[in-house]
Short mmCIF file of C-alpha atoms in Angstrom, two decimals:
data_model
loop_
_atom_site.label_atom_id
_atom_site.label_comp_id
_atom_site.label_asym_id
_atom_site.label_seq_id
_atom_site.Cartn_x
_atom_site.Cartn_y
_atom_site.Cartn_z
CA MET A 1 0.00 0.00 0.00
CA THR A 2 1.38 3.38 -0.97
CA ALA A 3 1.22 6.62 0.98
CA MET A 4 -1.36 7.84 -1.54
CA ASP A 5 -3.56 4.80 -0.79
CA LEU A 6 -3.34 5.53 2.93
CA ASP A 7 -4.23 9.19 2.40
CA ARG A 8 -7.36 8.08 0.55
CA ALA A 9 -8.19 5.49 3.21
CA MET A 10 -8.45 8.07 6.01
CA ASP A 11 -11.04 10.78 5.66
CA LEU A 12 -9.96 13.40 8.19
CA ASP A 13 -13.30 15.15 7.77
CA ARG A 14 -15.17 12.14 9.11
CA ALA A 15 -15.74 11.17 12.76
CA TRP A 16 -13.63 8.24 13.94
CA ASP A 17 -13.48 6.27 17.20
CA LEU A 18 -11.39 3.57 18.75
CA HIS A 19 -12.90 0.18 17.99
CA PRO A 20 -14.92 -0.87 21.07
CA GLN A 21 -12.66 -3.91 21.50
CA VAL A 22 -9.45 -1.85 21.58
CA SER A 23 -7.67 -1.11 24.82
CA VAL A 24 -5.11 1.70 25.09
CA ARG A 25 -2.23 1.49 27.53
CA PRO A 26 -0.17 4.69 27.70
CA GLU A 27 3.58 4.12 27.92
CA PRO A 28 6.58 6.47 28.22
CA PHE A 29 7.26 6.02 24.48
CA GLY A 30 3.62 6.53 23.42
CA ALA A 31 1.13 3.71 23.87
CA LEU A 32 0.18 0.11 23.22
CA LEU A 33 -3.13 -0.58 21.51
CA TYR A 34 -4.52 -4.09 21.82
CA HIS A 35 -7.52 -5.31 19.83
CA PHE A 36 -9.23 -8.10 21.78
CA GLY A 37 -11.19 -9.25 18.72
CA THR A 38 -8.32 -9.59 16.26
CA ARG A 39 -5.62 -10.05 18.92
CA LYS A 40 -3.48 -7.45 17.12
CA LEU A 41 -1.08 -5.22 19.01
CA SER A 42 -0.07 -1.80 17.73
CA PHE A 43 2.62 0.48 19.09
CA LEU A 44 2.16 4.23 19.01
CA LYS A 45 5.67 5.65 19.19
CA ASP A 46 4.49 9.24 19.23
CA ARG A 47 2.79 10.77 22.26
CA ARG A 48 1.14 13.36 20.02
CA LEU A 49 -0.48 10.56 18.01
CA LEU A 50 -1.74 9.11 21.29
CA ALA A 51 -3.26 12.51 22.12
CA VAL A 52 -5.01 12.55 18.74
CA VAL A 53 -6.34 9.01 19.21
CA GLN A 54 -7.65 9.94 22.65
CA ALA A 55 -9.22 13.15 21.30
CA LEU A 56 -11.18 11.31 18.59
CA ALA A 57 -13.98 10.39 21.01
CA ASP A 58 -14.88 14.02 21.69
CA ALA A 59 -14.16 15.49 18.27
CA PRO A 60 -16.66 15.83 15.42
CA THR A 61 -13.94 14.84 12.91
CA ALA A 62 -10.44 13.43 12.88
CA ARG A 63 -9.21 16.79 11.57
CA ALA A 64 -10.78 18.54 14.58
CA ALA A 65 -9.12 16.02 16.92
CA CYS A 66 -5.75 16.70 15.29
CA LEU A 67 -6.12 20.46 15.50
CA ALA A 68 -7.41 20.27 19.09
CA THR A 69 -4.20 18.54 20.14
CA GLY A 70 -2.09 21.32 18.66
CA LEU A 71 -1.12 19.82 15.32
CA THR A 72 -0.68 22.26 12.47
CA GLU A 73 -2.24 21.97 9.02
CA ALA A 74 1.22 21.08 7.69
CA GLU A 75 1.39 18.08 10.04
CA LEU A 76 -2.03 16.70 9.06
CA PRO A 77 -0.85 14.53 6.13
CA ARG A 78 1.68 12.70 8.32
CA TYR A 79 -0.78 12.11 11.14
CA GLY A 80 -3.52 11.27 8.64
CA ARG A 81 -1.32 8.47 7.30
CA ALA A 82 -0.70 7.19 10.84
CA LEU A 83 -4.44 7.23 11.57
CA ALA A 84 -5.06 5.45 8.25
CA VAL A 85 -2.75 2.62 9.33
CA LEU A 86 -4.74 2.30 12.56
CA ALA A 87 -7.99 2.23 10.58
CA GLN A 88 -6.59 -0.39 8.19
CA SER A 89 -5.76 -2.61 11.18
CA SER A 90 -9.26 -2.12 12.66
CA MET A 91 -7.99 -0.17 15.67
CA LEU A 92 -10.13 2.79 14.53
CA VAL A 93 -13.62 2.66 13.10
CA GLY A 94 -15.75 5.31 11.45
CA ARG A 95 -18.38 6.73 13.73
CA THR A 96 -21.85 5.90 12.43
CA SER A 97 -23.94 8.39 14.41
#
């Protein structure tokens, strides 16, 4: 999968949430995400990405979550790709309502 595919996979103007079966354990390096359904483990090696993931629950869109955590518009493509990887691995799901 190319970076362009990942950019298309994550719609930052859509509401996203952690999958209900995902547990987040903050760590000094970032966080561990464990999906109890798929038994996948993901490492977030960026504390700012952890802040974005945590902000998703209260934000109307992923873009709003990113901006609320202090990311700049210039940083959005990089963090959008990281969020896309989490969505591809079912750690994040689109909010339906």
